[in-house]
Coordinates of C-alpha atoms in Angstrom, one line a residue:
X1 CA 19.3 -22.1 19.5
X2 CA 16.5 -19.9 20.1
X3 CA 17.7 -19.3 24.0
X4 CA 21.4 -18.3 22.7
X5 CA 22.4 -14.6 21.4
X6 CA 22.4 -15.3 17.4
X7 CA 25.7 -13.6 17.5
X8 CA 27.7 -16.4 19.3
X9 CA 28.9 -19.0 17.2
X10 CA 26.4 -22.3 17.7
X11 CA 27.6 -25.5 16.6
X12 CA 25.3 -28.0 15.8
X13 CA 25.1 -31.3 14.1
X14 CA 26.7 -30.9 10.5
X15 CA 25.4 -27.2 10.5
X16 CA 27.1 -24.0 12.2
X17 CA 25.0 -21.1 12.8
X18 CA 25.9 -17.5 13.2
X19 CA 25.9 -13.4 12.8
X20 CA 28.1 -11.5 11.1
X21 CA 26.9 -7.5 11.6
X22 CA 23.4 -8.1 10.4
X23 CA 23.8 -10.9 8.6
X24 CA 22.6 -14.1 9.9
X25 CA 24.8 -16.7 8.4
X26 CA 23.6 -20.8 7.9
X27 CA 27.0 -22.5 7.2
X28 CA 27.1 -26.3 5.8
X29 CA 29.7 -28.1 8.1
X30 CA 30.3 -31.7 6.9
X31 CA 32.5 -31.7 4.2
X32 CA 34.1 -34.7 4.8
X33 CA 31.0 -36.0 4.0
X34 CA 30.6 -33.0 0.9
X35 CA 27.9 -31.4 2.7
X36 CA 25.0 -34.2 2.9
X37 CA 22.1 -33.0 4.2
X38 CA 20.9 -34.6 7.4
X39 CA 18.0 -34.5 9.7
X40 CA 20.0 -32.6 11.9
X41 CA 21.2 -30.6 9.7
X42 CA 17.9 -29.3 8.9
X43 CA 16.8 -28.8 12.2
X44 CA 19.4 -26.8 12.5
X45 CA 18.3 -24.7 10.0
X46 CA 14.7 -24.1 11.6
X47 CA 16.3 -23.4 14.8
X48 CA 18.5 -20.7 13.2
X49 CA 15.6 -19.5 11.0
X50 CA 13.4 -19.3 14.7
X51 CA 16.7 -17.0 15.7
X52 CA 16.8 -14.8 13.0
X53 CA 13.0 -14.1 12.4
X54 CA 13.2 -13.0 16.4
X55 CA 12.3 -8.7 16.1
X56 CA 15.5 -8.0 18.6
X57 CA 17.9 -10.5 16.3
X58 CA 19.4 -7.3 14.1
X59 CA 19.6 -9.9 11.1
X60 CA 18.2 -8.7 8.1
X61 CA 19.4 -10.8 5.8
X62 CA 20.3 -14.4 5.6
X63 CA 23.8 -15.9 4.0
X64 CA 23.3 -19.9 2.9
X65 CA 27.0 -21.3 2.6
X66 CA 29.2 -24.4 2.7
X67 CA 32.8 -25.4 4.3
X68 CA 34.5 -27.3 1.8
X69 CA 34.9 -28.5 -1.7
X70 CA 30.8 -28.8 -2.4
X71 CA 27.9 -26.8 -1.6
X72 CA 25.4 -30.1 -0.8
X73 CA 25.9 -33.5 -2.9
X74 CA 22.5 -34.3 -1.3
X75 CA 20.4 -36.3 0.9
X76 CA 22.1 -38.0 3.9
X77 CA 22.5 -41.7 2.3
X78 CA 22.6 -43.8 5.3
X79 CA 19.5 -41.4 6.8
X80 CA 17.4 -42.5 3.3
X81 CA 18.3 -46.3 3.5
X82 CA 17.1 -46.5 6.9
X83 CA 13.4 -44.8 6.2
X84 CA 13.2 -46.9 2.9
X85 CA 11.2 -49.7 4.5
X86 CA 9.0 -47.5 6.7
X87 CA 6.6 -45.5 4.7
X88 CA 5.3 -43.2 7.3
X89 CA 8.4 -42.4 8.8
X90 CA 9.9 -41.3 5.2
X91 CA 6.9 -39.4 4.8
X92 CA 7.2 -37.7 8.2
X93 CA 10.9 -36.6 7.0
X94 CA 9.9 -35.2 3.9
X95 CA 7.0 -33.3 5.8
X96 CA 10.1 -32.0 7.7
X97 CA 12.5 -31.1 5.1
X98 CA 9.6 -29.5 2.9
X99 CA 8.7 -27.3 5.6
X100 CA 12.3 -26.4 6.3
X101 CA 12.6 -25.4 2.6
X102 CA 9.6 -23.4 2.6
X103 CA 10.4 -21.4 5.4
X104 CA 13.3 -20.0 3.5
X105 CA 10.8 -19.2 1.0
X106 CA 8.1 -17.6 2.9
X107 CA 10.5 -16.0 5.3
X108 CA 10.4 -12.2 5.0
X109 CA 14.1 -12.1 5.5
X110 CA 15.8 -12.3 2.1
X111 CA 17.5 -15.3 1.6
X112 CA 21.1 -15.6 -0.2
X113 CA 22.7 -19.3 -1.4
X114 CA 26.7 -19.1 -2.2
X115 CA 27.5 -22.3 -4.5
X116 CA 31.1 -23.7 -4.5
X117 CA 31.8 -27.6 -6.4
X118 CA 28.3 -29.6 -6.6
X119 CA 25.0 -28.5 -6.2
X120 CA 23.2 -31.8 -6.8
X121 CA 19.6 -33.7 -6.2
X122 CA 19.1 -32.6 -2.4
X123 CA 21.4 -29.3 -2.6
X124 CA 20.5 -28.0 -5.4
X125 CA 16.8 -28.2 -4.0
X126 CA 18.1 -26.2 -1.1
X127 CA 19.4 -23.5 -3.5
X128 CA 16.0 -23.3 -5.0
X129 CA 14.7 -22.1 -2.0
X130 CA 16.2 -19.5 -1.8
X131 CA 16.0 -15.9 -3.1
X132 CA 19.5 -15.2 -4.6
X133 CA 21.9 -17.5 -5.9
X134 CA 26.0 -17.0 -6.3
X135 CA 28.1 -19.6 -7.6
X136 CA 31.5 -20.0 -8.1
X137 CA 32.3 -20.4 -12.2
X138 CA 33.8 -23.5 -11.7
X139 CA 30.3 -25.1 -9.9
X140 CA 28.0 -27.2 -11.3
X141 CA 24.4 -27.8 -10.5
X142 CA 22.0 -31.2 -11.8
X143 CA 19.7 -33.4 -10.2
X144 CA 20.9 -37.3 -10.2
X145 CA 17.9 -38.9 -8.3
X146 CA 17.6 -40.6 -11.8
X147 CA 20.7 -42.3 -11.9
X148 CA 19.7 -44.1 -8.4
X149 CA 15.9 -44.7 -9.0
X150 CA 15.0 -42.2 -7.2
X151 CA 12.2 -39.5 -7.4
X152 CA 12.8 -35.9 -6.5
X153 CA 11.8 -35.3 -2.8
X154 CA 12.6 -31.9 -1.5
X155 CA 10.6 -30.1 -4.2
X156 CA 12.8 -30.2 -7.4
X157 CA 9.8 -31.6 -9.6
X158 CA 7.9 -28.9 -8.5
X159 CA 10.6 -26.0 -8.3
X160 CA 12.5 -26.5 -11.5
X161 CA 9.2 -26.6 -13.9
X162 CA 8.2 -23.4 -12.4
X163 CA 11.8 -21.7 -12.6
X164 CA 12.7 -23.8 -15.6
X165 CA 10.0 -24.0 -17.8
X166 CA 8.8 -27.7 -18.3
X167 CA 10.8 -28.5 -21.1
X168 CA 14.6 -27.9 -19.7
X169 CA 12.9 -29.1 -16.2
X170 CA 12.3 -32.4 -17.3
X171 CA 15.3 -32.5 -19.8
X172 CA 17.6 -32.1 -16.1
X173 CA 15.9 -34.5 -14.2
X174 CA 15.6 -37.4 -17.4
X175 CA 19.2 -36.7 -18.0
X176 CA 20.7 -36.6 -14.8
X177 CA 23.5 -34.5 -16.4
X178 CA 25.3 -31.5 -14.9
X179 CA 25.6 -27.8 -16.0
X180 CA 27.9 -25.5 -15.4
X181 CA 27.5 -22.2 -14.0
X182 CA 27.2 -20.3 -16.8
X183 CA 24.5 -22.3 -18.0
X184 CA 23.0 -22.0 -14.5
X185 CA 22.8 -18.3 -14.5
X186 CA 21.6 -18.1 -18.6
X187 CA 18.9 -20.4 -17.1
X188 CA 18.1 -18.7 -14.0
X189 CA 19.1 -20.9 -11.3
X190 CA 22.4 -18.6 -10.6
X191 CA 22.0 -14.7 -10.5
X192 CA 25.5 -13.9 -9.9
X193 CA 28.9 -16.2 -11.3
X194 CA 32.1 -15.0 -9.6
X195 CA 35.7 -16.2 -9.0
X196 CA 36.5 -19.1 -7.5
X197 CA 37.4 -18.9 -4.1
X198 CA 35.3 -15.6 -3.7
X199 CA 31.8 -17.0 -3.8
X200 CA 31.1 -16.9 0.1
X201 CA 32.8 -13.4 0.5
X202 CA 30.7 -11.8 -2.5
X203 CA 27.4 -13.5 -1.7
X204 CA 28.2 -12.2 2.0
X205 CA 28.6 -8.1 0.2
X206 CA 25.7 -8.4 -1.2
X207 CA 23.6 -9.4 2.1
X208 CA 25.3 -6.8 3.5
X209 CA 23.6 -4.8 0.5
X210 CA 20.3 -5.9 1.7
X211 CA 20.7 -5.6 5.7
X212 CA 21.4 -2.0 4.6
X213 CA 17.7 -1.8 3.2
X214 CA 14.1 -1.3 4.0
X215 CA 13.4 -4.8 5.8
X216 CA 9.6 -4.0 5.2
X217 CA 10.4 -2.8 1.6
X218 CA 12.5 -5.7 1.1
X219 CA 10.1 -8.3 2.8
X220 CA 7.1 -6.8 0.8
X221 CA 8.9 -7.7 -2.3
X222 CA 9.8 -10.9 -1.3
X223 CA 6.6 -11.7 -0.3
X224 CA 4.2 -10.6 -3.1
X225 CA 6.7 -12.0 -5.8
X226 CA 6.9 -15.8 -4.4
X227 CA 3.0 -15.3 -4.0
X228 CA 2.9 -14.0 -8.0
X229 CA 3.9 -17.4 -9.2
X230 CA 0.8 -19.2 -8.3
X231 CA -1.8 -16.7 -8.7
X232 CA -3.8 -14.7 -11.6
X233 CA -1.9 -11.3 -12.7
X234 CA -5.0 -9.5 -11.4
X235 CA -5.0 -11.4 -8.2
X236 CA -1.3 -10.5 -8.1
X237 CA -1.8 -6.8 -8.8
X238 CA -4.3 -6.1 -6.5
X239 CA -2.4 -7.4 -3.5
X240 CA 0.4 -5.3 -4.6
X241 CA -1.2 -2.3 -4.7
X242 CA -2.6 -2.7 -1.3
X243 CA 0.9 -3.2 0.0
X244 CA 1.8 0.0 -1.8
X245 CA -0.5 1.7 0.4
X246 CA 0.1 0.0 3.3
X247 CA 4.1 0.5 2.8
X248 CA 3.5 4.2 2.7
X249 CA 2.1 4.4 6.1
X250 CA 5.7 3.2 7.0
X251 CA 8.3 5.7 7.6
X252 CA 11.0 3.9 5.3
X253 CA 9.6 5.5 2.3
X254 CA 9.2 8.4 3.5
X255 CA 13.1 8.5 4.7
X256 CA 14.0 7.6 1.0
X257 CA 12.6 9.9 -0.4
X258 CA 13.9 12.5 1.3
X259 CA 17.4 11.1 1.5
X260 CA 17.2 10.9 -2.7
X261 CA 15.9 14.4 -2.6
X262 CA 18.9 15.4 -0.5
X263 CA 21.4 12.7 -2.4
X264 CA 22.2 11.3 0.5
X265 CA 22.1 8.0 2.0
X266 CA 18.8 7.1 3.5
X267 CA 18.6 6.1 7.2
X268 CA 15.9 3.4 7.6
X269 CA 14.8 2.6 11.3
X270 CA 16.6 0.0 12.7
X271 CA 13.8 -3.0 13.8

Protein backbone atom coordinates (compact mmCIF):
# COMPACT_ATOMS: atom_id res chain seq x y z
CA UNK A 1 0.00 0.00 0.00
CA UNK A 2 2.55 2.28 1.05
CA UNK A 3 4.57 1.95 -2.58
CA UNK A 4 1.11 2.67 -4.46
CA UNK A 5 -0.27 6.42 -5.31
CA UNK A 6 -3.19 6.55 -2.39
CA UNK A 7 -5.34 7.79 -5.23
CA UNK A 8 -5.57 4.44 -7.20
CA UNK A 9 -8.12 2.19 -5.96
CA UNK A 10 -6.16 -0.75 -3.77
CA UNK A 11 -8.05 -3.83 -3.14
CA UNK A 12 -7.16 -5.71 -0.40
CA UNK A 13 -8.40 -8.54 1.70
CA UNK A 14 -12.05 -7.61 2.89
CA UNK A 15 -11.02 -3.81 2.91
CA UNK A 16 -10.73 -1.36 -0.16
CA UNK A 17 -8.69 1.65 0.19
CA UNK A 18 -8.70 4.89 -1.56
CA UNK A 19 -8.78 8.96 -2.26
CA UNK A 20 -11.41 10.92 -3.18
CA UNK A 21 -9.92 14.81 -3.56
CA UNK A 22 -8.38 14.94 -0.18
CA UNK A 23 -10.16 12.59 1.42
CA UNK A 24 -8.59 9.33 2.19
CA UNK A 25 -11.33 6.88 2.22
CA UNK A 26 -11.12 3.13 4.40
CA UNK A 27 -14.11 1.15 2.84
CA UNK A 28 -15.43 -2.17 4.65
CA UNK A 29 -15.72 -4.80 1.74
CA UNK A 30 -17.30 -8.09 2.95
CA UNK A 31 -20.69 -7.77 3.17
CA UNK A 32 -21.64 -10.99 2.38
CA UNK A 33 -20.10 -11.68 5.40
CA UNK A 34 -21.78 -8.09 7.07
CA UNK A 35 -18.49 -6.53 7.36
CA UNK A 36 -16.55 -8.94 9.98
CA UNK A 37 -13.58 -7.66 10.83
CA UNK A 38 -10.58 -9.81 9.95
CA UNK A 39 -6.84 -9.75 10.43
CA UNK A 40 -6.59 -8.69 7.08
CA UNK A 41 -8.78 -6.43 7.24
CA UNK A 42 -7.00 -4.59 9.84
CA UNK A 43 -3.83 -4.67 8.22
CA UNK A 44 -5.33 -3.12 5.67
CA UNK A 45 -6.14 -0.41 7.66
CA UNK A 46 -2.50 0.24 8.96
CA UNK A 47 -1.31 0.13 5.54
CA UNK A 48 -3.81 2.72 4.41
CA UNK A 49 -3.26 4.74 7.66
CA UNK A 50 0.88 4.49 6.65
CA UNK A 51 -0.51 6.07 3.11
CA UNK A 52 -2.37 8.73 4.40
CA UNK A 53 -0.07 10.07 7.25
CA UNK A 54 2.66 10.27 4.21
CA UNK A 55 3.42 14.54 3.96
CA UNK A 56 2.97 14.26 -0.08
CA UNK A 57 -0.47 12.04 0.37
CA UNK A 58 -2.90 15.40 -0.03
CA UNK A 59 -5.37 13.53 2.41
CA UNK A 60 -6.47 15.49 5.19
CA UNK A 61 -9.05 13.81 6.33
CA UNK A 62 -10.04 10.20 6.70
CA UNK A 63 -13.79 8.69 5.69
CA UNK A 64 -14.46 5.11 7.71
CA UNK A 65 -17.33 3.31 5.65
CA UNK A 66 -19.01 0.10 4.80
CA UNK A 67 -20.42 -1.73 1.46
CA UNK A 68 -23.55 -3.26 2.37
CA UNK A 69 -26.40 -3.75 4.69
CA UNK A 70 -24.06 -3.31 8.07
CA UNK A 71 -21.29 -1.20 9.10
CA UNK A 72 -19.26 -4.28 11.14
CA UNK A 73 -21.25 -7.15 13.00
CA UNK A 74 -17.84 -7.82 14.55
CA UNK A 75 -14.96 -9.95 15.01
CA UNK A 76 -14.12 -12.46 12.26
CA UNK A 77 -15.74 -15.75 13.95
CA UNK A 78 -13.77 -18.44 12.32
CA UNK A 79 -10.41 -16.03 13.00
CA UNK A 80 -11.49 -16.11 17.06
CA UNK A 81 -12.27 -19.97 17.20
CA UNK A 82 -9.00 -20.74 15.76
CA UNK A 83 -6.86 -18.47 18.48
CA UNK A 84 -9.13 -19.72 21.36
CA UNK A 85 -6.83 -22.58 22.37
CA UNK A 86 -3.55 -20.59 21.88
CA UNK A 87 -3.15 -17.94 24.43
CA UNK A 88 -0.24 -16.09 23.05
CA UNK A 89 -1.32 -16.08 19.70
CA UNK A 90 -4.84 -14.34 20.77
CA UNK A 91 -2.92 -12.07 22.72
CA UNK A 92 -0.57 -11.18 19.77
CA UNK A 93 -3.90 -10.38 17.76
CA UNK A 94 -5.40 -8.26 20.15
CA UNK A 95 -1.93 -6.43 20.49
CA UNK A 96 -2.61 -5.93 16.67
CA UNK A 97 -6.04 -4.82 16.59
CA UNK A 98 -5.51 -2.45 19.70
CA UNK A 99 -2.89 -0.77 17.99
CA UNK A 100 -4.79 -0.50 14.74
CA UNK A 101 -7.54 1.26 16.76
CA UNK A 102 -5.30 3.56 18.40
CA UNK A 103 -3.75 4.80 15.44
CA UNK A 104 -7.04 6.16 14.39
CA UNK A 105 -7.00 7.75 17.66
CA UNK A 106 -3.69 9.32 17.82
CA UNK A 107 -3.59 10.01 14.19
CA UNK A 108 -3.45 13.81 13.62
CA UNK A 109 -5.65 13.31 10.63
CA UNK A 110 -9.29 13.56 11.72
CA UNK A 111 -11.06 10.62 11.54
CA UNK A 112 -14.82 10.20 10.34
CA UNK A 113 -17.09 6.71 10.87
CA UNK A 114 -20.39 6.49 8.54
CA UNK A 115 -22.77 3.83 10.29
CA UNK A 116 -25.40 2.06 8.11
CA UNK A 117 -27.56 -1.43 9.77
CA UNK A 118 -25.38 -2.91 12.84
CA UNK A 119 -22.68 -1.46 14.63
CA UNK A 120 -22.14 -4.28 17.11
CA UNK A 121 -19.24 -5.85 19.68
CA UNK A 122 -16.12 -5.47 17.31
CA UNK A 123 -17.67 -2.55 14.94
CA UNK A 124 -18.94 -0.56 17.20
CA UNK A 125 -15.35 -0.57 18.91
CA UNK A 126 -14.11 0.52 15.53
CA UNK A 127 -16.56 3.47 15.62
CA UNK A 128 -15.22 4.42 18.95
CA UNK A 129 -12.13 5.12 17.58
CA UNK A 130 -12.79 7.44 15.76
CA UNK A 131 -13.33 11.20 15.92
CA UNK A 132 -16.85 11.79 14.33
CA UNK A 133 -19.62 9.48 13.98
CA UNK A 134 -22.69 9.53 11.30
CA UNK A 135 -25.26 7.02 11.21
CA UNK A 136 -28.07 6.31 9.28
CA UNK A 137 -31.50 6.73 11.56
CA UNK A 138 -32.42 3.38 10.93
CA UNK A 139 -28.79 1.92 12.60
CA UNK A 140 -28.34 0.49 15.62
CA UNK A 141 -25.35 0.18 17.79
CA UNK A 142 -24.79 -2.57 21.19
CA UNK A 143 -22.11 -4.72 22.23
CA UNK A 144 -23.25 -8.64 22.37
CA UNK A 145 -19.90 -10.25 23.58
CA UNK A 146 -22.28 -11.06 26.55
CA UNK A 147 -24.60 -13.13 24.83
CA UNK A 148 -21.57 -15.45 23.66
CA UNK A 149 -19.45 -15.44 26.83
CA UNK A 150 -17.30 -13.29 25.71
CA UNK A 151 -15.31 -10.24 27.12
CA UNK A 152 -14.90 -7.07 25.25
CA UNK A 153 -11.46 -7.10 23.36
CA UNK A 154 -10.87 -4.19 21.08
CA UNK A 155 -11.34 -1.60 23.90
CA UNK A 156 -15.15 -1.36 24.45
CA UNK A 157 -14.69 -1.78 28.42
CA UNK A 158 -12.45 0.76 28.36
CA UNK A 159 -14.03 3.21 25.61
CA UNK A 160 -17.60 3.16 26.52
CA UNK A 161 -17.06 4.05 30.46
CA UNK A 162 -15.08 6.93 29.36
CA UNK A 163 -17.65 8.15 26.63
CA UNK A 164 -20.50 6.68 28.42
CA UNK A 165 -20.23 7.22 31.92
CA UNK A 166 -19.95 3.98 33.95
CA UNK A 167 -23.38 3.48 34.60
CA UNK A 168 -24.97 3.28 30.86
CA UNK A 169 -21.42 1.65 29.97
CA UNK A 170 -22.00 -1.30 31.99
CA UNK A 171 -25.93 -1.26 31.51
CA UNK A 172 -24.84 -1.89 27.38
CA UNK A 173 -22.40 -4.47 27.85
CA UNK A 174 -24.72 -6.57 30.86
CA UNK A 175 -27.62 -6.16 28.59
CA UNK A 176 -26.34 -6.98 25.38
CA UNK A 177 -29.37 -4.90 23.97
CA UNK A 178 -29.27 -2.63 20.98
CA UNK A 179 -30.03 1.18 20.58
CA UNK A 180 -31.09 3.02 18.08
CA UNK A 181 -29.53 5.91 16.58
CA UNK A 182 -31.22 8.46 18.17
CA UNK A 183 -30.32 7.13 21.40
CA UNK A 184 -26.76 6.84 20.04
CA UNK A 185 -26.48 10.48 19.29
CA UNK A 186 -28.47 11.64 22.84
CA UNK A 187 -25.66 9.51 24.30
CA UNK A 188 -22.77 10.56 22.33
CA UNK A 189 -21.67 7.70 20.38
CA UNK A 190 -23.38 9.36 17.11
CA UNK A 191 -22.78 13.21 16.32
CA UNK A 192 -24.76 13.34 13.29
CA UNK A 193 -28.20 10.98 12.34
CA UNK A 194 -29.18 11.40 8.71
CA UNK A 195 -31.34 9.67 6.06
CA UNK A 196 -31.02 6.46 5.14
CA UNK A 197 -29.15 5.72 2.22
CA UNK A 198 -27.25 9.11 2.61
CA UNK A 199 -24.97 8.25 5.47
CA UNK A 200 -21.70 7.63 3.35
CA UNK A 201 -22.33 10.69 1.03
CA UNK A 202 -22.98 13.17 4.17
CA UNK A 203 -20.15 11.80 6.35
CA UNK A 204 -18.05 12.10 3.03
CA UNK A 205 -19.32 16.42 2.91
CA UNK A 206 -18.30 16.81 5.95
CA UNK A 207 -14.59 15.39 5.54
CA UNK A 208 -14.57 17.40 2.71
CA UNK A 209 -15.41 20.18 5.44
CA UNK A 210 -12.29 19.33 7.33
CA UNK A 211 -9.73 18.71 4.22
CA UNK A 212 -10.78 22.35 3.62
CA UNK A 213 -9.20 23.30 7.10
CA UNK A 214 -6.06 24.08 9.03
CA UNK A 215 -4.49 20.42 9.09
CA UNK A 216 -2.23 21.73 11.99
CA UNK A 217 -5.23 23.63 13.58
CA UNK A 218 -7.24 20.58 13.12
CA UNK A 219 -4.57 18.05 14.28
CA UNK A 220 -3.78 20.30 17.36
CA UNK A 221 -7.32 19.86 18.47
CA UNK A 222 -7.39 16.47 17.87
CA UNK A 223 -4.54 15.93 19.71
CA UNK A 224 -4.78 17.82 22.93
CA UNK A 225 -8.56 16.79 23.37
CA UNK A 226 -7.93 12.78 23.14
CA UNK A 227 -4.91 13.67 25.56
CA UNK A 228 -7.57 15.73 27.98
CA UNK A 229 -9.34 12.61 28.88
CA UNK A 230 -6.72 11.05 30.96
CA UNK A 231 -5.05 13.94 32.37
CA UNK A 232 -5.61 16.72 35.26
CA UNK A 233 -7.45 19.98 33.79
CA UNK A 234 -4.24 21.88 34.71
CA UNK A 235 -2.06 19.33 33.02
CA UNK A 236 -4.59 19.69 30.15
CA UNK A 237 -4.44 23.48 30.12
CA UNK A 238 -1.06 24.03 30.11
CA UNK A 239 -0.30 21.89 27.11
CA UNK A 240 -2.90 23.75 25.34
CA UNK A 241 -1.65 26.92 25.84
CA UNK A 242 1.72 25.94 24.60
CA UNK A 243 0.18 24.78 21.42
CA UNK A 244 -1.50 28.19 21.25
CA UNK A 245 1.77 29.61 20.98
CA UNK A 246 3.33 27.32 19.05
CA UNK A 247 0.17 27.34 16.42
CA UNK A 248 0.80 31.07 16.05
CA UNK A 249 4.22 30.64 14.70
CA UNK A 250 2.30 28.86 11.86
CA UNK A 251 0.98 30.84 9.01
CA UNK A 252 -2.58 29.23 9.04
CA UNK A 253 -3.65 31.64 11.71
CA UNK A 254 -2.34 34.24 10.46
CA UNK A 255 -4.23 33.56 6.92
CA UNK A 256 -7.59 33.32 8.95
CA UNK A 257 -7.40 36.06 10.29
CA UNK A 258 -6.91 38.05 7.64
CA UNK A 259 -9.34 36.23 5.36
CA UNK A 260 -12.22 36.94 8.34
CA UNK A 261 -11.04 40.45 8.38
CA UNK A 262 -11.55 40.56 4.59
CA UNK A 263 -14.78 38.08 4.75
CA UNK A 264 -13.31 35.97 2.60
CA UNK A 265 -12.45 32.52 2.44
CA UNK A 266 -9.11 31.75 4.00
CA UNK A 267 -6.39 29.99 1.97
CA UNK A 268 -4.48 27.67 4.19
CA UNK A 269 -1.09 26.23 2.68
CA UNK A 270 -1.51 23.15 1.17
CA UNK A 271 1.01 20.33 3.09
Amino acid sequence: MSNRPVDEQVPAPHVTVRREGRVGVIELSRPDKSNALSRSAFQAIQAAMDAFEQPDSEVRAVLVCAQGKHFSTGGDLEEAKAMMREPAVLDAFLQFVNGTLQRLEGSLLPVVAACQGLSLAGGLELALSCDVVFAASDARFGDQHVQYGLVPAWGGTQRLPRLLGIHRALDLMYSGRWIDASTAQQWGIVGYVVEPGTVAQEAMKYCQLLASRSGPGLAAMKRLSRFAVDIPLDTGLRAERLAVVQAMRDPDPAEGIAAFEARRTPLFQDR
